[in-house]
XYZ file of C-alpha atoms in Angstrom:
726
model
C 0.000 0.000 0.000
C 2.894 2.345 0.825
C 4.533 1.566 -2.507
C 1.276 2.262 -4.313
C 0.962 5.593 -2.503
C 4.506 6.601 -3.479
C 3.938 5.545 -7.091
C 0.682 7.491 -7.172
C 2.459 10.600 -5.935
C 5.020 10.149 -8.707
C 2.407 9.830 -11.415
C 0.146 12.654 -10.180
C 2.688 15.210 -8.996
C 3.463 18.286 -11.047
C 7.033 17.949 -9.845
C 7.765 14.913 -11.971
C 11.497 15.273 -11.847
C 11.194 14.321 -8.164
C 11.355 10.550 -8.639
C 9.042 9.918 -5.690
C 7.566 12.313 -3.161
C 7.844 11.190 0.399
C 5.654 12.978 2.897
C 7.692 14.328 5.819
C 6.039 16.094 8.699
C 7.937 17.691 11.481
C 6.993 15.748 14.612
C 7.744 12.276 13.296
C 5.236 9.690 14.439
C 5.723 6.818 12.007
C 8.507 5.605 9.727
C 8.071 3.016 6.974
C 10.554 1.595 4.507
C 9.050 0.907 1.092
C 10.548 -0.446 -2.107
C 9.554 1.181 -5.394
C 11.166 0.479 -8.770
C 14.065 -1.312 -7.085
C 14.859 1.538 -4.654
C 14.378 1.585 -0.878
C 12.767 4.786 0.354
C 12.185 6.121 3.847
C 8.522 7.140 4.160
C 7.979 9.322 7.195
C 4.464 10.364 8.109
C 3.038 12.518 10.866
C 1.929 16.113 11.476
C 3.315 19.048 9.485
C 3.359 20.629 6.101
C 6.177 19.919 3.710
C 7.196 17.087 1.441
C 10.679 15.981 0.506
C 12.715 12.951 -0.507
C 15.202 11.196 1.749
C 16.958 8.564 -0.328
C 19.178 6.313 1.845
C 21.037 5.154 -1.273
C 22.317 8.697 -1.971
C 25.578 8.933 -0.032
C 26.529 12.257 1.516
C 28.462 12.396 4.804
C 28.859 9.937 7.657
C 29.231 12.612 10.337
C 28.544 16.354 10.477
C 29.590 18.783 13.211
C 27.177 21.687 13.743
C 29.120 24.790 14.801
C 26.321 26.605 16.606
C 23.917 26.330 19.524
C 20.212 26.171 20.319
C 17.298 25.738 17.965
C 19.218 25.820 14.678
C 21.395 22.915 15.816
C 18.273 20.934 16.711
C 16.809 21.799 13.316
C 19.900 20.556 11.438
C 20.085 17.406 13.556
C 16.495 16.467 12.620
C 17.317 16.441 8.912
C 20.630 14.643 9.495
C 18.839 11.865 11.376
C 16.418 11.406 8.488
C 19.348 11.238 6.075
C 21.176 8.694 8.246
C 23.997 11.100 9.161
C 25.588 11.119 12.634
C 25.915 14.527 14.297
C 28.332 16.299 16.621
C 27.275 19.245 18.775
C 29.583 21.807 20.321
C 28.728 23.712 23.478
C 30.008 26.149 26.058
C 30.261 25.072 29.676
C 26.916 26.725 30.552
C 25.239 24.890 27.650
C 26.382 21.419 28.722
C 22.796 20.305 29.445
C 21.214 22.071 26.459
C 18.722 20.286 24.231
C 20.993 20.412 21.173
C 23.704 18.642 23.181
C 21.307 15.848 24.159
C 19.994 15.424 20.605
C 23.393 14.987 18.954
C 25.229 11.672 18.731
C 28.341 13.303 20.209
C 29.077 16.588 21.972
C 32.265 18.519 22.701
C 32.749 21.469 25.079
C 34.615 24.295 23.318
C 35.044 26.785 26.155
C 33.393 29.025 28.750
C 30.175 30.988 28.313
C 31.356 34.135 26.451
C 30.944 33.576 22.706
C 34.464 34.787 21.963
C 35.785 31.909 24.076
C 33.420 29.198 22.844
C 31.164 29.477 19.782
C 33.587 31.900 18.093
C 36.664 29.993 19.270
C 37.953 28.565 15.981
C 40.887 26.748 17.570
C 38.618 24.843 19.949
C 36.126 24.040 17.196
C 38.848 22.780 14.852
C 40.106 20.572 17.668
C 36.573 19.209 18.157
C 36.392 18.382 14.446
C 39.660 16.443 14.626
C 38.630 14.670 17.821
C 35.289 13.481 16.419
C 36.529 12.971 12.826
C 33.608 14.913 11.427
C 33.708 15.109 7.630
C 31.698 18.320 7.295
C 30.546 21.326 9.290
C 27.159 23.026 9.157
C 27.498 26.529 10.657
C 23.807 27.343 11.151
C 23.365 31.135 11.295
C 25.273 33.778 13.230
C 28.590 33.010 14.947
C 31.008 31.658 12.282
C 28.448 31.045 9.540
C 29.768 33.879 7.368
C 33.380 33.877 8.517
C 35.758 33.405 5.577
C 38.681 32.520 7.872
C 36.710 29.630 9.362
C 35.828 28.363 5.892
C 39.496 28.632 4.887
C 40.685 26.681 7.913
C 38.153 23.929 7.256
C 39.302 23.650 3.637
C 42.934 23.392 4.709
C 42.016 20.400 6.879
C 39.958 18.724 4.153
C 36.687 19.311 6.015
C 33.655 20.297 3.927
C 31.929 23.550 4.827
C 28.174 23.161 4.296
C 27.703 26.545 2.733
C 29.126 28.572 -0.150
C 32.778 28.604 -1.187
C 35.173 30.913 0.628
C 35.291 33.461 -2.185
C 31.485 33.780 -2.121
C 31.485 34.229 1.662
C 34.058 36.981 1.313
C 32.247 38.656 -1.567
C 28.684 38.415 -0.306
C 29.191 38.197 3.447
C 30.935 41.574 3.346
C 28.274 44.243 2.807
C 30.724 46.650 1.189
C 32.064 44.237 -1.407
C 28.655 42.674 -2.023
C 27.172 46.073 -2.847
C 29.845 46.713 -5.455
C 29.292 43.265 -6.952
C 25.542 43.844 -6.965
C 26.009 47.028 -8.981
C 28.161 45.168 -11.513
C 25.529 42.415 -11.741
C 22.903 45.092 -12.546
C 21.082 44.607 -9.256
C 19.271 47.683 -7.930
C 21.281 49.201 -5.036
C 20.767 51.866 -2.361
C 22.832 55.080 -2.545
C 25.619 55.072 0.007
C 29.318 54.951 0.844
C 30.976 51.652 -0.061
C 34.268 52.138 1.795
C 35.139 51.318 5.399
C 34.393 54.096 7.913
C 37.535 54.940 9.915
C 36.148 56.929 12.842
C 33.193 58.924 14.142
C 34.307 62.138 12.408
C 34.398 60.398 9.047
C 31.001 58.848 9.778
C 29.542 62.334 10.286
C 31.173 63.689 7.126
C 29.884 60.825 4.959
C 26.423 60.971 6.515
C 26.192 64.661 5.622
C 27.249 63.924 2.033
C 24.619 61.191 1.622
C 21.991 63.194 3.482
C 20.183 62.231 6.687
C 18.707 59.859 7.618
C 21.426 57.224 7.129
C 21.863 53.628 8.202
C 25.134 52.775 9.962
C 25.715 49.036 9.994
C 28.307 46.336 10.422
C 30.068 45.260 7.254
C 30.123 41.640 8.446
C 27.203 39.718 9.885
C 23.525 40.545 10.157
C 20.503 39.817 12.339
C 20.138 43.469 13.326
C 23.427 43.433 15.264
C 25.623 46.504 14.767
C 22.908 48.588 13.071
C 21.799 52.129 13.921
C 19.734 54.779 12.129
C 21.120 58.301 12.446
C 19.101 61.469 11.843
C 21.755 63.955 12.997
C 25.505 64.422 13.530
C 25.150 63.490 17.200
C 23.294 60.268 16.364
C 25.879 59.451 13.687
C 28.676 59.668 16.272
C 26.719 57.618 18.786
C 25.719 55.098 16.113
C 29.318 54.675 15.017
C 30.401 53.886 18.576
C 27.644 51.420 19.398
C 27.595 49.735 15.989
C 31.347 49.152 15.924
C 31.299 47.743 19.470
C 28.363 45.429 18.725
C 29.962 44.311 15.464
C 33.227 43.471 17.206
C 31.364 41.573 19.941
C 29.059 39.622 17.625
C 31.240 39.016 14.558
C 34.815 39.822 15.544
C 34.839 42.515 12.831
C 34.199 46.159 13.737
C 34.137 47.572 10.183
C 31.100 49.679 9.296
C 29.451 51.134 6.208
C 26.877 53.890 5.728
C 24.018 54.091 3.256
C 20.872 56.103 2.692
C 18.042 55.078 4.991
C 14.853 54.539 2.995
C 11.891 55.746 5.014
C 8.836 53.457 5.398
C 10.195 50.551 3.376
C 9.179 46.932 3.319
C 11.869 44.361 4.030
C 11.359 41.546 1.535
C 13.935 38.849 0.885
C 14.406 36.202 -1.781
C 15.541 32.708 -0.844
C 17.967 31.251 -3.370
C 19.432 27.805 -3.853
C 22.405 27.062 -6.095
C 24.720 24.124 -6.756
C 28.269 23.658 -8.053
C 27.013 22.860 -11.573
C 25.852 26.391 -12.483
C 22.233 25.727 -11.482
C 20.487 28.403 -9.431
C 16.880 28.884 -8.306
C 14.896 31.506 -6.448
C 12.426 30.007 -3.980
C 9.989 32.920 -3.767
C 9.987 35.664 -1.160
C 9.546 36.222 2.546
C 7.987 39.351 3.999
C 10.079 40.420 7.014
C 8.882 43.970 7.672
C 7.708 43.575 11.279
C 10.881 44.472 13.150
C 12.147 46.049 16.317
C 15.684 47.452 16.575
C 16.279 46.239 12.999
C 15.615 42.647 14.043
C 12.784 40.656 12.522
C 9.912 39.604 14.763
C 7.256 38.221 12.401
C 7.789 36.863 8.883
C 5.452 35.385 6.302
C 5.633 33.747 2.910
C 4.585 34.830 0.401
C 4.235 38.619 0.719
C 0.836 40.283 0.400
C 2.499 43.160 -1.470
C 4.313 41.593 -4.410
C 2.677 40.909 -7.739
C 3.991 38.088 -9.972
C 5.985 40.513 -12.124
C 7.823 42.122 -9.209
C 8.415 38.733 -7.607
C 9.961 37.437 -10.827
C 12.159 40.536 -11.263
C 13.441 40.293 -7.697
C 14.050 36.558 -8.047
C 15.951 36.968 -11.287
C 18.162 39.712 -9.840
C 18.871 37.543 -6.785
C 19.907 34.631 -9.008
C 22.006 36.953 -11.196
C 23.897 38.050 -8.104
C 24.427 34.434 -7.042
C 25.766 33.516 -10.467
C 28.081 36.540 -10.447
C 29.999 35.063 -7.482
C 29.553 31.392 -8.452
C 27.422 30.894 -5.369
C 26.542 27.373 -4.219
C 24.289 26.448 -1.266
C 21.236 28.120 0.258
C 21.396 31.888 0.621
C 19.176 34.921 0.939
C 19.192 38.191 -0.968
C 17.499 40.924 1.042
C 15.764 43.921 -0.536
C 14.098 47.089 0.648
C 10.896 47.738 -1.308
C 9.224 51.139 -1.413
C 5.518 51.925 -1.790
C 5.842 51.933 -5.598
C 7.387 48.437 -5.591
C 10.831 49.767 -6.452
C 13.288 47.416 -4.805
C 16.894 47.917 -3.702
C 19.569 45.402 -2.747
C 20.202 45.484 0.989
C 22.572 42.600 1.644
C 23.128 38.931 1.009
C 23.242 36.382 3.795
C 25.468 33.493 2.760
C 23.854 31.063 5.162
C 20.600 29.553 6.290
C 18.204 32.229 7.533
C 16.342 32.108 10.841
C 13.055 32.316 8.926
C 13.777 29.531 6.423
C 10.908 27.287 7.722
C 8.203 29.384 6.071
C 9.879 28.912 2.681
C 9.986 25.177 3.352
C 6.263 25.259 4.089
C 5.188 26.847 0.794
C 7.715 25.120 -1.495
C 7.980 21.634 0.001
C 11.791 21.684 0.121
C 13.988 20.824 3.088
C 16.651 23.527 2.795
C 19.050 21.827 5.201
C 18.959 18.664 3.099
C 19.542 20.706 -0.057
C 22.562 22.393 1.543
C 24.030 19.023 2.482
C 23.464 17.613 -1.011
C 25.039 20.659 -2.672
C 28.030 20.524 -0.320
C 28.576 16.896 -1.346
C 28.559 17.920 -5.009
C 25.131 16.750 -6.146
C 23.227 18.899 -8.670
C 19.874 20.412 -7.774
C 16.916 18.135 -8.455
C 14.532 20.935 -9.416
C 14.000 23.546 -12.116
C 12.639 27.067 -11.632
C 9.265 26.114 -13.122
C 8.885 23.430 -10.451
C 8.984 25.814 -7.476
C 5.423 26.487 -6.266
C 3.726 28.844 -3.874
C 1.562 26.353 -2.080
C -0.487 27.900 0.728
C 0.689 30.478 3.267
C 3.066 30.325 6.217
C 3.682 32.689 9.132
C 6.571 32.659 11.601
C 6.650 34.400 14.974
C 9.933 34.689 16.826
C 9.175 33.961 20.463
C 11.710 35.796 22.609
C 12.522 35.962 26.312
C 11.892 39.685 26.282
C 9.704 42.277 27.950
C 7.680 43.775 25.060
C 6.539 46.643 27.296
C 10.118 47.974 27.327
C 11.192 49.303 23.904
C 9.194 46.475 22.234
C 11.449 43.918 23.883
C 14.329 44.187 26.344
C 15.893 40.816 27.230
C 14.722 38.746 30.162
C 16.700 35.959 31.792
C 15.680 33.087 34.009
C 14.853 29.418 34.125
C 11.823 27.994 32.333
C 9.789 26.671 35.253
C 7.059 25.449 32.902
C 7.189 25.026 29.146
C 4.613 23.474 26.799
C 4.677 23.941 23.024
C 1.283 24.218 21.262
C 1.688 21.091 19.150
C -1.999 20.210 19.584
C -2.865 23.002 17.141
C -3.180 21.742 13.525
C -0.351 22.592 11.111
C 1.975 24.121 13.674
C 5.742 23.750 13.753
C 7.939 24.806 16.664
C 11.682 25.069 16.073
C 13.205 25.346 19.536
C 16.326 24.380 21.418
C 14.964 24.564 24.932
C 12.757 22.560 27.263
C 11.239 22.875 30.704
C 14.105 23.636 33.087
C 16.278 25.309 30.437
C 17.924 28.594 31.368
C 17.867 31.772 29.295
C 21.182 33.516 30.066
C 22.712 36.912 29.353
C 25.363 35.408 27.081
C 23.273 34.488 24.060
C 20.366 35.548 21.880
C 17.085 35.597 23.859
C 15.113 33.567 21.298
C 12.993 30.834 22.868
C 11.664 29.398 19.621
C 10.357 29.995 16.131
C 6.621 29.362 16.003
C 5.403 28.551 12.490
C 1.852 27.973 11.283
C 0.674 26.982 7.827
C -2.656 27.260 6.051
C -4.148 26.984 2.610
C -4.393 30.803 2.688
C -3.185 33.707 4.822
C -6.358 33.912 6.863
C -6.083 30.287 7.890
C -2.400 30.586 8.747
C -3.059 33.637 10.946
C -5.999 31.995 12.708
C -3.792 29.016 13.554
C -1.065 31.351 14.775
C -3.541 33.059 17.108
C -4.596 29.686 18.488
C -0.980 28.542 18.833
C 0.047 31.684 20.743
C -2.906 31.282 23.122
C -1.879 27.686 23.850
C 1.864 28.328 24.225
C 2.874 27.938 27.885
C 6.055 29.765 28.938
C 6.689 30.373 32.641
C 9.802 31.579 34.439
C 10.821 34.339 32.013
C 9.066 37.327 30.513
C 8.125 36.690 26.881
C 6.765 38.600 23.888
C 3.648 36.546 23.117
C 1.388 39.516 23.955
C 3.112 41.655 21.304
C 3.085 38.893 18.689
C -0.625 38.250 19.168
C -1.513 41.939 19.006
C 0.416 42.415 15.760
C -1.180 39.503 13.897
C -4.643 40.695 15.010
C -4.100 44.356 14.147
C -6.251 45.606 11.230
C -3.236 47.121 9.441
C -1.340 43.846 9.577
C -4.377 41.858 8.437
C -4.760 44.227 5.482
C -1.064 43.888 4.648
C -0.457 47.604 5.281
C 2.960 47.230 6.904
C 6.511 48.555 6.770
C 9.634 48.315 8.900
C 8.162 51.198 10.936
C 5.005 49.279 11.816
C 5.675 48.933 15.557
C 6.603 52.570 16.342
C 3.805 53.840 14.076
C 1.084 51.647 15.556
C 2.286 51.828 19.162
C 3.404 55.456 19.310
C 3.672 55.452 23.104
C 5.190 51.999 23.311
C 3.445 48.661 23.580
C 0.831 48.604 26.337
C -0.735 45.196 25.799
C -4.218 44.399 24.523
C -6.753 47.185 25.004
C -9.914 45.468 26.154
C -13.217 46.265 24.499
C -16.171 46.541 26.868
C -17.401 43.063 25.935
C -13.922 41.564 26.411
C -13.544 43.280 29.776
C -16.798 41.693 30.931
C -15.600 38.289 29.720
C -12.342 38.674 31.665
C -14.181 39.672 34.849
C -16.540 36.729 34.523
C -13.668 34.304 33.876
C -11.748 35.614 36.905
C -14.792 35.164 39.164
C -15.419 31.667 37.793
C -11.804 30.633 38.407
C -11.953 32.039 41.929
C -15.146 30.082 42.652
C -13.823 26.899 41.019
C -10.752 26.925 43.246
C -12.759 27.626 46.390
C -15.127 24.781 45.563
C -12.222 22.454 44.848
C -10.645 23.303 48.208
C -13.808 22.131 49.987
C -13.290 18.505 48.969
C -10.499 15.996 48.490
C -10.825 13.081 46.077
C -14.547 13.769 45.929
C -14.978 13.654 49.737
C -16.032 16.909 51.469
C -13.432 18.440 53.789
C -14.373 19.274 57.392
C -15.378 22.930 57.559
C -15.982 25.126 60.610
C -18.693 26.947 58.740
C -20.804 25.565 55.951
C -19.900 27.478 52.765
C -22.714 29.178 50.907
C -22.298 27.868 47.363
C -25.757 28.895 46.312
C -25.094 32.593 45.888
C -21.725 34.286 46.107
C -21.600 38.034 46.680
C -18.216 39.179 45.439
C -16.276 42.190 44.212
C -13.751 41.978 41.388
C -11.128 44.672 40.831
C -9.513 45.359 37.459
C -7.282 48.403 37.383
C -8.892 51.212 39.347
C -12.450 49.905 38.913
C -14.354 47.588 41.251
C -17.369 45.637 40.030
C -20.081 44.039 42.168
C -20.776 40.400 41.362
C -23.425 37.862 42.264
C -22.542 34.306 41.229
C -23.633 30.710 41.638
C -22.578 27.273 40.443
C -24.639 24.307 39.280
C -22.858 21.121 38.181
C -19.658 22.902 37.061
C -21.609 25.610 35.236
C -21.031 29.077 36.637
C -23.661 31.801 36.467
C -22.173 35.232 37.006
C -23.970 38.580 37.171
C -21.729 41.653 36.815
C -23.265 45.114 37.189
C -26.665 43.668 36.329
C -25.501 41.679 33.265
C -25.797 37.877 33.426
C -23.272 35.422 31.952
C -22.895 31.657 31.780
C -19.407 30.105 31.929
C -18.706 26.479 31.017
C -15.627 24.410 30.324
C -13.403 21.640 31.603
C -12.396 22.935 35.036
C -9.069 21.139 35.347
C -7.273 23.748 37.435
C -4.034 21.759 37.263
C -3.876 22.370 33.505
C -1.711 25.234 32.276
C -4.274 26.135 29.590
C -8.029 26.310 30.093
C -10.600 26.292 27.313
C -13.744 28.084 28.471
C -16.988 29.338 26.942
C -18.518 32.617 28.077
C -22.069 32.667 26.726
C -20.844 30.268 24.009
C -17.884 32.507 23.067
C -14.785 30.290 23.062
C -11.831 31.652 25.063
C -8.443 30.125 25.797
C -6.899 31.427 29.026
C -3.893 30.693 31.181
C -4.190 31.064 34.935
C -0.687 32.169 35.879
C -0.956 32.787 39.614
C -3.298 33.317 42.558
C -2.878 33.898 46.278
C -4.857 33.778 49.499
C -5.727 37.481 49.201
C -7.725 36.925 46.020
C -5.090 38.299 43.611
C -5.234 36.565 40.243
C -2.960 36.787 37.220
C -4.608 35.644 33.977
C -3.310 35.548 30.407
C -6.302 36.539 28.270
C -6.123 37.405 24.570
C -2.329 37.155 24.861
C -1.950 39.838 27.548
C -1.463 39.177 31.256
C -4.005 40.950 33.473
C -3.929 41.281 37.243
C -7.280 41.172 39.025
C -8.484 40.814 42.578
C -11.576 38.893 43.627
C -12.843 39.502 47.160
C -15.920 38.688 49.177
C -18.213 41.640 49.728
C -17.083 41.897 53.368
C -13.368 41.762 52.465
C -13.873 44.461 49.845
C -15.554 46.731 52.413
C -12.725 46.250 54.911
C -10.023 46.791 52.284
C -11.084 50.440 52.032
C -9.460 51.023 55.427
C -6.060 49.660 54.352
C -3.293 52.249 53.945
C -2.096 52.848 50.386
C 1.564 52.574 49.470
C 3.268 55.874 48.762
C 4.774 55.962 45.262
C 8.477 56.767 45.402
C 10.247 59.147 43.055
C 12.531 56.910 40.986
C 13.908 59.501 38.557
C 16.998 60.061 40.729
C 18.029 56.418 40.613
C 19.310 54.821 37.414
C 18.684 51.084 37.522
C 19.433 48.326 35.038
C 16.304 47.757 32.894
C 17.579 44.285 32.010
C 20.371 41.900 32.988
C 23.663 42.456 31.207
C 27.278 43.601 31.352
C 28.314 47.231 31.833
C 30.399 48.186 28.779
C 30.616 51.975 29.188
C 30.244 54.599 31.935
C 29.894 58.191 30.744
C 29.716 60.042 34.072
C 31.458 60.322 37.456
C 30.377 61.620 40.873
C 30.035 65.393 40.844
C 29.162 65.675 37.138
C 26.054 67.609 36.128
C 23.857 65.748 33.643
C 20.837 66.770 31.583
C 17.664 64.831 30.844
C 18.422 62.182 28.212
C 22.196 62.316 28.653
C 23.876 58.913 28.633
C 24.782 57.582 32.064
C 26.164 54.206 31.005
C 25.684 51.427 28.463
C 24.804 47.775 29.024
C 25.380 44.875 26.672
C 22.732 42.180 26.941
C 22.465 39.184 24.634
C 24.888 40.754 22.113
C 22.992 44.075 21.901
C 24.171 47.333 23.464
C 21.724 49.696 25.163
C 22.366 53.278 26.269
C 20.802 54.277 29.615
C 19.898 58.003 29.863
C 19.325 60.266 32.841
C 15.654 60.693 33.785
C 16.134 64.272 34.984
C 18.667 67.084 35.168
C 20.894 66.948 38.231
C 24.272 66.282 39.799
C 25.669 62.757 39.978
C 25.673 61.680 43.630
C 27.183 58.209 43.200
C 28.123 55.563 40.642
C 27.505 52.002 41.792
C 29.028 50.046 38.902
C 32.206 49.757 36.889
C 32.968 48.595 33.361
C 32.826 44.813 33.158
C 30.303 44.358 35.989
C 27.486 41.876 35.429
C 24.213 43.377 36.636
C 20.717 42.019 37.152
C 17.469 43.735 36.233
C 16.754 46.453 38.801
C 20.328 46.766 40.102
C 21.430 50.299 41.029
C 23.878 51.774 38.520
C 24.038 55.446 39.487
C 22.197 58.024 41.587
C 21.473 61.725 41.121
C 21.140 64.214 43.967
């Protein structure tokens, strides 16, 4: 039957050059070996949304070392296992119990926590390769993935680099050289300065010549690291300093370039795939315009904005650029697209992109497998006409960040509870963590990439909403509230977006979901029902009533529920796990499965389905509930307790403008003041580096510096005192 299914796929598929299509879905539940036309094929079936071929008779490598950490290592390992390839993981000492270490066949420690001493430590990684006798290295993204010296050292040892050749890394990984090559290949480019910026004075001079605003960015690397927009001479000087420091920290290369900043652009990129036999394809586009601090937050494929003609023109220019440098492997050509669909070359990433899963969803290709095949010397199996746009895919980057602070300042901590929403149809979670994992200050704060797929955009977004509601993350602050608000915003739904979406939509910063009157009533009713359900549960044990000094009145409950500054009077009752709640004269019925031990509760308020997470509660009636993505704090009290609470003294709010505290955990990298100095509002006090990003901390008021409580190199926690004004 399996053989018949494979043969049927071969006969009926439009991709007939694929000898047989084997359905692969991400959480593998069943593996079958079938024989068709004399070949043995691995047929893997389960939940997911892309199809690819894994032919065990096609020899590639016996063992691959993955020079990275976290989710991308786990992602590469999954494909290697399906291809029958053994894997080696590297790790720092703090990552010794990481998921990617446990998944690999072998693991080698390459140094202490700082990236410069571990994941960027070429000597230690080369030693790990020799020790494990790995034949090839997959670099993932970031770290050494676009480092020409690393590629050169691998070649000198006869180890295959699963990526482009060294000359392509040098040409396209360097933003300055790649821009010159793009011009020669007749690719549209942004006006700017193509040389290396020597110092802050030269940065100001060049910025003036180009005309503000300008983008100052690292010549090597990507991912938003080492990038600043400058609108004035002062910002150009500051941008030069921070960008060069971030670039040196993240990529070991502090060189910068400057180019014209295009206002209100879309960030749209083209995925390419090329082999060593002069074959090159473009695999459609990804829309990556939802960003904060020049880092992508939400991506989708395809884009709502491109028409077939523009898509084709962008794809052809991307392939022309790849051919110009004899590119081989997977890569991405990034463009800025203005409102008139004029597009300009931004940069080329000579590696696998973070957001590659959404391309896999709509094309059916496994990009990691294609990279491995190309690195071994096999030609591509597909032609340009065979690449489809099948359905729609959306990816949300779930970060350990506080979205209420500059759309996301890093958060650290241990994941006390973690449950991925795999019960939602057509969801994929690429993660490298598990319950008990620690998010530290040393690395990127990404928890996972959450991907949903649908036959159309509407369906993909609906599944994303459901997945975000069912995603359980406890122990660190996360950005699920921001992600959910963006995908539900009318502008996003209409496709009216740009790289300025977040600051334009949330002009005063992100404040969470703004409840409509009907939603507020639903939240109040849910809070009361949860309060009652717990009180009723506490009155019995294993179905047997507990001994009580006073018989509880479960017929009618007279309560008060506080949300913000407003208190609402409530009358409620319960009949056979159905709660009847009257708030301010309005009556509601709440039903559901009242398993209070579950992290996620599915409830119906007057037949409106709601998914909530009950995060915390205490003996004083304080509840914390995640509702519509946002966490709300409420208080449910009996009528008597509410009356007595009026006599409690209120806490006096302290003036905190004199104290400068760390808004996030990190390392102090600069101190701009000393005791006795006079500072103005907005003047820099110090700078903190957290998770490879530098953040300037300004004074909250004008005054004289009373004390400085930190020094350069100190590791600080969120809330630690850094300096104080008189």
